CSV table of C-alpha atoms in Angstrom, one decimal:
chain,number,residue,atom,x,y,z
P,1,UNK,CA,17.4,12.0,-15.6
P,2,UNK,CA,14.6,10.6,-14.4
P,3,UNK,CA,11.8,8.7,-16.9
P,4,UNK,CA,9.0,9.0,-14.0
P,5,UNK,CA,6.9,11.4,-15.8
P,6,UNK,CA,8.0,10.5,-19.2
P,7,UNK,CA,5.2,8.6,-21.4
P,8,UNK,CA,7.6,7.1,-23.8
P,9,UNK,CA,9.4,5.4,-20.7
P,10,UNK,CA,6.3,4.0,-20.2
P,11,UNK,CA,5.5,2.8,-23.1
P,12,UNK,CA,8.3,1.1,-23.4
P,13,UNK,CA,8.1,-0.9,-20.0
P,14,UNK,CA,4.4,-1.2,-20.0
P,15,UNK,CA,2.9,-0.6,-23.6
P,16,UNK,CA,0.2,-3.1,-22.7
P,17,UNK,CA,-1.3,-1.9,-19.9
P,18,UNK,CA,-3.9,0.9,-19.7
P,19,UNK,CA,-3.1,4.1,-19.2
P,20,UNK,CA,-5.7,6.2,-19.6
P,21,UNK,CA,-10.2,5.7,-19.7
P,22,UNK,CA,-12.2,8.4,-21.5
P,23,UNK,CA,-14.8,8.6,-23.0
P,24,UNK,CA,-15.8,5.0,-22.5
P,25,UNK,CA,-12.7,3.6,-24.2
P,26,UNK,CA,-9.4,2.5,-23.2
P,27,UNK,CA,-6.4,3.5,-24.4
P,28,UNK,CA,-3.0,1.3,-23.2
P,29,UNK,CA,0.4,2.8,-22.4
P,30,UNK,CA,1.5,2.4,-25.9
P,31,UNK,CA,-1.3,3.8,-27.6
P,32,UNK,CA,-0.6,7.1,-25.4
P,33,UNK,CA,2.7,7.1,-26.6
P,34,UNK,CA,1.6,7.1,-30.2
P,35,UNK,CA,-1.0,10.1,-29.7
P,36,UNK,CA,1.7,12.1,-27.7
P,37,UNK,CA,4.3,11.6,-30.3
P,38,UNK,CA,1.7,13.0,-33.2
P,39,UNK,CA,1.4,16.2,-31.4
P,40,UNK,CA,5.1,16.6,-30.4
P,41,UNK,CA,6.4,18.2,-33.7
P,42,UNK,CA,3.4,20.9,-33.6
P,43,UNK,CA,3.5,21.7,-30.2
P,44,UNK,CA,7.2,22.0,-30.0
P,45,UNK,CA,6.6,24.2,-33.1
P,46,UNK,CA,4.7,26.4,-30.5
P,47,UNK,CA,6.6,26.6,-27.4
P,48,UNK,CA,7.9,29.2,-26.9
P,49,UNK,CA,11.6,29.7,-25.0
P,50,UNK,CA,11.4,29.0,-21.6
P,51,UNK,CA,7.8,29.9,-21.6
P,52,UNK,CA,4.8,27.7,-20.0
P,53,UNK,CA,2.5,26.9,-22.6
P,54,UNK,CA,-1.1,27.7,-21.9
P,55,UNK,CA,-3.1,24.7,-21.5
P,56,UNK,CA,-7.4,25.1,-20.8
P,57,UNK,CA,-7.2,22.2,-19.1
P,58,UNK,CA,-10.6,20.4,-18.7
P,59,UNK,CA,-10.7,16.6,-18.2
P,60,UNK,CA,-10.5,15.4,-21.4
P,61,UNK,CA,-8.0,13.4,-23.4
P,62,UNK,CA,-7.1,15.9,-25.7
P,63,UNK,CA,-6.3,18.0,-22.2
P,64,UNK,CA,-4.1,14.9,-21.0
P,65,UNK,CA,-2.2,13.8,-24.2
P,66,UNK,CA,-1.2,17.8,-24.6
P,67,UNK,CA,0.0,18.1,-20.8
P,68,UNK,CA,1.6,14.7,-20.9
P,69,UNK,CA,3.0,15.9,-24.5
P,70,UNK,CA,4.6,19.1,-22.7
P,71,UNK,CA,6.5,16.5,-20.0
P,72,UNK,CA,8.0,14.7,-22.4
P,73,UNK,CA,9.1,18.4,-23.9
P,74,UNK,CA,10.5,19.5,-20.6
P,75,UNK,CA,8.1,22.5,-21.5
P,76,UNK,CA,5.9,23.8,-18.2
P,77,UNK,CA,2.3,23.7,-19.0
P,78,UNK,CA,0.3,26.7,-17.9
P,79,UNK,CA,-3.0,25.2,-16.5
P,80,UNK,CA,-6.0,27.5,-16.8
P,81,UNK,CA,-9.5,26.2,-15.1
P,82,UNK,CA,-12.2,26.3,-18.3
P,83,UNK,CA,-14.3,28.5,-16.3
P,84,UNK,CA,-12.0,31.3,-16.5
P,85,UNK,CA,-13.0,34.1,-18.7
P,86,UNK,CA,-11.6,35.0,-21.3
P,87,UNK,CA,-10.6,38.4,-19.7
P,88,UNK,CA,-9.0,36.2,-16.5
P,89,UNK,CA,-7.2,33.8,-19.2
P,90,UNK,CA,-5.8,36.8,-20.2
P,91,UNK,CA,-4.1,38.2,-17.1
P,92,UNK,CA,-3.1,34.5,-16.1
P,93,UNK,CA,-0.8,34.3,-19.8
P,94,UNK,CA,0.2,37.6,-19.8
P,95,UNK,CA,1.5,37.2,-15.7
P,96,UNK,CA,3.4,34.5,-16.8
P,97,UNK,CA,5.0,35.4,-20.2
P,98,UNK,CA,6.6,38.2,-18.2
P,99,UNK,CA,8.1,35.8,-15.9
P,100,UNK,CA,11.8,35.0,-16.1
P,101,UNK,CA,12.3,32.1,-17.9
P,102,UNK,CA,15.8,30.8,-16.8
P,103,UNK,CA,14.0,31.3,-12.6
P,104,UNK,CA,12.8,27.8,-12.8
P,105,UNK,CA,14.5,25.1,-15.5
P,106,UNK,CA,13.0,22.3,-13.9
P,107,UNK,CA,9.7,23.6,-14.2
P,108,UNK,CA,7.0,21.1,-15.2
P,109,UNK,CA,3.7,23.1,-14.5
P,110,UNK,CA,2.9,26.8,-13.7
P,111,UNK,CA,-1.2,26.4,-11.3
P,112,UNK,CA,-2.6,29.1,-10.2
P,113,UNK,CA,-3.9,28.7,-6.2
P,114,UNK,CA,-7.3,29.1,-5.4
P,115,UNK,CA,-7.1,32.5,-3.6
P,116,UNK,CA,-8.0,31.4,-0.3
P,117,UNK,CA,-5.5,34.6,1.3
P,118,UNK,CA,-6.5,36.9,-1.5
P,119,UNK,CA,-5.6,37.0,-5.6
P,120,UNK,CA,-4.5,34.0,-7.2
P,121,UNK,CA,-0.8,33.6,-7.5
P,122,UNK,CA,1.1,31.1,-9.9
P,123,UNK,CA,2.7,28.2,-7.9
P,124,UNK,CA,5.3,27.2,-10.4
P,125,UNK,CA,5.7,22.9,-9.3
P,126,UNK,CA,8.7,21.2,-10.9
P,127,UNK,CA,9.1,17.7,-12.2
P,128,UNK,CA,11.2,16.6,-9.2
P,129,UNK,CA,8.6,18.4,-6.6
P,130,UNK,CA,5.7,16.1,-8.9
P,131,UNK,CA,8.1,13.1,-8.3
P,132,UNK,CA,8.6,13.1,-4.9
P,133,UNK,CA,4.9,14.1,-4.1
P,134,UNK,CA,3.8,11.1,-6.0
P,135,UNK,CA,6.5,8.7,-4.4
P,136,UNK,CA,5.1,10.1,-0.7
P,137,UNK,CA,1.7,9.1,-1.5
P,138,UNK,CA,2.7,5.5,-3.1
P,139,UNK,CA,4.6,5.0,0.3
P,140,UNK,CA,1.4,5.0,2.0
P,141,UNK,CA,-1.2,3.6,-0.2
P,142,UNK,CA,0.6,1.0,-2.2
P,143,UNK,CA,0.2,0.5,-5.4
P,144,UNK,CA,-1.6,-2.8,-6.8
P,145,UNK,CA,-2.0,-4.1,-10.5
P,146,UNK,CA,-5.2,-3.7,-11.0
P,147,UNK,CA,-5.5,-0.3,-9.6
P,148,UNK,CA,-7.3,2.5,-11.6
P,149,UNK,CA,-7.5,5.9,-10.0
P,150,UNK,CA,-10.4,7.9,-10.6
P,151,UNK,CA,-10.2,11.5,-12.2
P,152,UNK,CA,-13.6,13.6,-11.7
P,153,UNK,CA,-11.6,16.4,-10.1
P,154,UNK,CA,-10.6,19.3,-12.3
P,155,UNK,CA,-6.9,18.6,-13.2
P,156,UNK,CA,-6.6,22.2,-13.8
P,157,UNK,CA,-6.4,22.2,-9.7
P,158,UNK,CA,-3.3,20.7,-7.6
P,159,UNK,CA,-5.7,17.5,-6.6
P,160,UNK,CA,-6.6,16.4,-9.9
P,161,UNK,CA,-3.6,16.9,-12.0
P,162,UNK,CA,-1.6,14.9,-9.0
P,163,UNK,CA,-4.1,11.5,-10.6
P,164,UNK,CA,-2.8,11.8,-13.8
P,165,UNK,CA,0.7,12.4,-12.1
P,166,UNK,CA,0.8,9.4,-9.6
P,167,UNK,CA,-0.7,6.9,-12.0
P,168,UNK,CA,2.1,8.3,-14.9
P,169,UNK,CA,5.0,7.9,-12.3
P,170,UNK,CA,3.2,4.2,-11.1
P,171,UNK,CA,2.5,2.6,-14.9
P,172,UNK,CA,-0.8,3.0,-13.4
P,173,UNK,CA,-4.5,3.8,-14.8
P,174,UNK,CA,-6.5,6.8,-14.9
P,175,UNK,CA,-10.2,7.2,-15.5
P,176,UNK,CA,-11.3,10.5,-17.0
P,177,UNK,CA,-14.8,12.0,-16.1
P,178,UNK,CA,-15.9,15.4,-17.6
P,179,UNK,CA,-16.5,16.2,-13.7
P,180,UNK,CA,-18.6,15.1,-10.3
P,181,UNK,CA,-21.8,13.7,-10.5
P,182,UNK,CA,-23.7,12.4,-7.3
P,183,UNK,CA,-26.0,10.2,-9.8
P,184,UNK,CA,-23.9,8.6,-11.8
P,185,UNK,CA,-20.6,8.0,-10.0
P,186,UNK,CA,-21.8,4.5,-8.0
P,187,UNK,CA,-22.7,3.5,-11.4
P,188,UNK,CA,-18.9,4.7,-12.8
P,189,UNK,CA,-17.3,3.0,-10.2
P,190,UNK,CA,-18.7,0.0,-10.6
P,191,UNK,CA,-18.4,0.2,-14.5
P,192,UNK,CA,-14.4,0.9,-14.8
P,193,UNK,CA,-13.5,-0.5,-11.2
P,194,UNK,CA,-12.5,1.9,-9.5
P,195,UNK,CA,-10.0,1.3,-6.7
P,196,UNK,CA,-9.3,4.7,-6.1
P,197,UNK,CA,-11.2,8.5,-6.2
P,198,UNK,CA,-10.3,11.8,-4.8
P,199,UNK,CA,-13.3,13.8,-3.3
P,200,UNK,CA,-14.0,17.1,-1.2
P,201,UNK,CA,-15.9,16.5,1.7
P,202,UNK,CA,-18.7,17.9,0.1
P,203,UNK,CA,-19.2,15.7,-3.3
P,204,UNK,CA,-18.8,12.8,-0.6
P,205,UNK,CA,-21.5,14.5,1.3
P,206,UNK,CA,-23.9,14.8,-2.3
P,207,UNK,CA,-22.9,11.0,-3.1
P,208,UNK,CA,-24.4,9.8,0.0
P,209,UNK,CA,-27.6,12.4,0.1
P,210,UNK,CA,-28.3,11.1,-4.0
P,211,UNK,CA,-28.0,7.2,-2.6
P,212,UNK,CA,-28.9,6.1,1.1
P,213,UNK,CA,-27.9,3.0,0.5
P,214,UNK,CA,-25.0,3.3,-1.1
P,215,UNK,CA,-22.2,1.1,0.3
P,216,UNK,CA,-18.1,1.3,-1.3
P,217,UNK,CA,-18.1,-2.1,-4.0
P,218,UNK,CA,-15.1,-4.0,-2.8
P,219,UNK,CA,-12.8,-2.9,-4.8
P,220,UNK,CA,-12.5,0.7,-4.2
P,221,UNK,CA,-9.5,0.8,-1.6
P,222,UNK,CA,-9.3,4.4,-1.1
P,223,UNK,CA,-11.7,7.2,-1.2
P,224,UNK,CA,-8.9,10.4,-0.6
P,225,UNK,CA,-10.9,13.6,1.3
P,226,UNK,CA,-9.5,17.0,0.9
P,227,UNK,CA,-9.7,20.6,0.0
P,228,UNK,CA,-11.2,20.9,3.1
P,229,UNK,CA,-12.3,19.9,6.1
P,230,UNK,CA,-14.1,16.7,6.9
P,231,UNK,CA,-17.3,17.3,8.8
P,232,UNK,CA,-17.5,14.7,11.9
P,233,UNK,CA,-20.9,13.7,10.9
P,234,UNK,CA,-19.9,13.3,7.6
P,235,UNK,CA,-17.2,10.9,8.8
P,236,UNK,CA,-19.3,9.0,11.0
P,237,UNK,CA,-21.7,8.0,8.0
P,238,UNK,CA,-18.7,6.6,5.8
P,239,UNK,CA,-17.6,4.7,8.8
P,240,UNK,CA,-21.2,3.5,9.0
P,241,UNK,CA,-20.8,2.8,5.4
P,242,UNK,CA,-18.2,1.0,5.2
P,243,UNK,CA,-15.9,3.5,3.1
P,244,UNK,CA,-12.0,3.6,3.1
P,245,UNK,CA,-11.5,7.2,3.9
P,246,UNK,CA,-8.0,8.7,3.6
P,247,UNK,CA,-7.5,12.6,4.8
P,248,UNK,CA,-5.4,14.3,3.7
P,249,UNK,CA,-4.0,17.8,3.6
P,250,UNK,CA,-2.1,20.3,1.5
P,251,UNK,CA,-2.6,22.4,-1.1
P,252,UNK,CA,-1.3,23.9,-4.8
P,253,UNK,CA,2.3,24.7,-3.3
P,254,UNK,CA,3.4,21.2,-1.4
P,255,UNK,CA,2.0,19.4,-4.9
P,256,UNK,CA,-1.0,17.9,-2.9
P,257,UNK,CA,-1.1,16.5,0.1
P,258,UNK,CA,1.8,16.3,2.7
P,259,UNK,CA,-0.3,15.0,5.7
P,260,UNK,CA,-2.4,12.1,5.2
P,261,UNK,CA,-4.2,9.2,7.0
P,262,UNK,CA,-2.6,6.2,7.1
P,263,UNK,CA,-4.0,3.4,4.7
P,264,UNK,CA,-3.9,0.9,7.7
P,265,UNK,CA,-6.3,3.2,9.8
P,266,UNK,CA,-8.1,3.8,6.7
P,267,UNK,CA,-11.7,2.7,8.6
P,268,UNK,CA,-11.1,5.4,11.5
P,269,UNK,CA,-10.0,8.5,10.4
P,270,UNK,CA,-11.0,10.8,12.3
P,271,UNK,CA,-8.7,9.5,15.3
P,272,UNK,CA,-5.8,11.4,13.5
P,273,UNK,CA,-6.9,14.4,12.9
P,274,UNK,CA,-6.1,15.6,9.1
P,275,UNK,CA,-3.4,12.7,9.4
P,276,UNK,CA,0.2,12.3,9.6
P,277,UNK,CA,3.0,13.7,7.6
P,278,UNK,CA,4.3,12.0,5.0
P,279,UNK,CA,7.7,11.6,4.6
P,280,UNK,CA,10.1,13.1,3.8
P,281,UNK,CA,7.5,16.3,3.9
P,282,UNK,CA,8.7,18.0,7.2
P,283,UNK,CA,5.8,19.7,9.4
P,284,UNK,CA,6.1,22.3,12.4
P,285,UNK,CA,4.3,24.7,14.5
P,286,UNK,CA,5.5,28.5,14.8
P,287,UNK,CA,3.0,31.0,16.9
P,288,UNK,CA,0.2,28.9,15.6
P,289,UNK,CA,0.9,28.4,12.3
P,290,UNK,CA,1.4,25.1,10.1
P,291,UNK,CA,4.8,25.5,8.3
P,292,UNK,CA,6.4,22.5,6.3
P,293,UNK,CA,9.5,21.9,3.9
P,294,UNK,CA,10.3,19.4,1.8
P,295,UNK,CA,11.1,18.0,-1.8
P,296,UNK,CA,7.3,18.5,-2.8
P,297,UNK,CA,7.6,22.2,-2.2
P,298,UNK,CA,7.4,24.8,-5.0
P,299,UNK,CA,10.5,26.6,-6.7
P,300,UNK,CA,8.1,29.2,-6.0
P,301,UNK,CA,5.8,32.3,-7.1
P,302,UNK,CA,5.7,33.4,-10.7
P,303,UNK,CA,5.7,37.2,-9.1
P,304,UNK,CA,8.5,36.6,-6.4
P,305,UNK,CA,11.8,35.1,-6.0
P,306,UNK,CA,12.5,31.2,-6.6
P,307,UNK,CA,12.1,29.8,-3.0
P,308,UNK,CA,16.0,29.7,-0.7
P,309,UNK,CA,16.4,25.5,-0.5
P,310,UNK,CA,15.6,23.8,1.8
P,311,UNK,CA,13.1,26.5,2.8
P,312,UNK,CA,9.8,26.4,5.7
P,313,UNK,CA,7.1,27.2,3.8
P,314,UNK,CA,4.1,29.5,6.3
P,315,UNK,CA,1.2,27.6,4.6
P,316,UNK,CA,-1.1,30.6,6.4
P,317,UNK,CA,-2.9,27.6,7.7
P,318,UNK,CA,-3.6,27.2,12.0
P,319,UNK,CA,-3.2,24.2,13.8
P,320,UNK,CA,-1.0,21.8,15.9
P,321,UNK,CA,0.5,18.3,16.2
P,322,UNK,CA,0.1,15.6,19.2
P,323,UNK,CA,2.7,13.6,20.7
P,324,UNK,CA,1.3,10.9,18.5
P,325,UNK,CA,2.1,13.2,15.3
P,326,UNK,CA,-1.5,13.3,14.0
P,327,UNK,CA,-1.9,16.8,12.4
P,328,UNK,CA,-5.1,19.1,13.5
P,329,UNK,CA,-6.4,21.5,11.5
P,330,UNK,CA,-8.0,24.5,12.8
P,331,UNK,CA,-8.8,27.0,10.3
P,332,UNK,CA,-7.0,29.1,7.1
P,333,UNK,CA,-5.3,32.2,9.1
P,334,UNK,CA,-7.5,34.4,7.0
P,335,UNK,CA,-10.4,32.5,8.3
P,336,UNK,CA,-10.0,33.1,11.9
P,337,UNK,CA,-12.4,35.3,14.2
P,338,UNK,CA,-10.6,37.6,16.5
P,339,UNK,CA,-13.4,38.5,19.1
P,340,UNK,CA,-13.0,40.1,22.3
P,341,UNK,CA,-9.1,39.5,22.4
P,342,UNK,CA,-9.8,35.4,21.8
P,343,UNK,CA,-9.2,33.3,18.9
P,344,UNK,CA,-12.5,31.7,17.4
P,345,UNK,CA,-11.9,28.6,14.9
P,346,UNK,CA,-14.8,28.4,12.4
P,347,UNK,CA,-14.8,24.6,12.0
P,348,UNK,CA,-15.1,24.6,15.5
P,349,UNK,CA,-18.0,26.9,15.3
P,350,UNK,CA,-19.7,24.7,12.6
P,351,UNK,CA,-18.9,21.6,14.8
P,352,UNK,CA,-21.0,23.1,17.1
P,353,UNK,CA,-24.0,23.8,15.0
P,354,UNK,CA,-23.7,20.2,13.8
P,355,UNK,CA,-23.7,19.1,16.8
P,356,UNK,CA,-27.8,21.5,17.6
């Protein structure tokens, strides 16, 4: 049984290393493990057998400690976005309680999709899938002893959660930020000596707008950009400032990224579309649609039967793969515009407007 997601095991291995930075204070793995131990008895009593534990997941120390405690107990966490209304939270919790308790024995977290294709659905992510995703990321980016990953994206979403789980599996440091603030981000990156940060394209654009002269500090080795297509103009601006960009493509159902810019190409990411497939993930195009499979794929949705082993998952995205293995994502299938019998991709329209 793997100990990759166990903070107890991490404390035994690297107890003096900083695990979390929150509220201006650094907590070692030994200190975090002690905080988790204090929470375990009450949490174990509150958890129902086989049910996911509802957790309003803000980017604060108590959330991280509770999440780590649930991983230690092997109880799945039902992550609730802080912006959900009371009624929306009640609906999500009710749905989770009606799910079959024994359907997902290795479940680690349940995260609801962003709803880009309709009503948000609860994706069940297993420990094995989270570990496979973390390993695939590590194979591309590598790890340094001084790595510190800034989490300014919501932990309630897979992009934010994966920062915490990757750092835990690698016994590295997560720097928790309450949220994204373009005005203060450069100072935070410098003060905490952040080496990796995850952003969506809009965040990166706001950073550039707020700081026209900003260039990355030498210790910042990766800026992961995903969640949406990065405009060509934004990538040109990043290249001009010497920002090390790793583009990523993935989704909640795949525990975050399955495609990424190779680390060695981080100063020229636009040359390979969304990047290349991260082994052991597999990707194919069927009828123009992107399908993926691999050990990082979710176990299934709460409102549907578990996915069969080794199944190909239709992402709902339209794309292609060139002879170099570079993946281009044209659009979400539901965003596709059909006019006069022709397919029009919104991203192409956006690029044309940018050129104007």
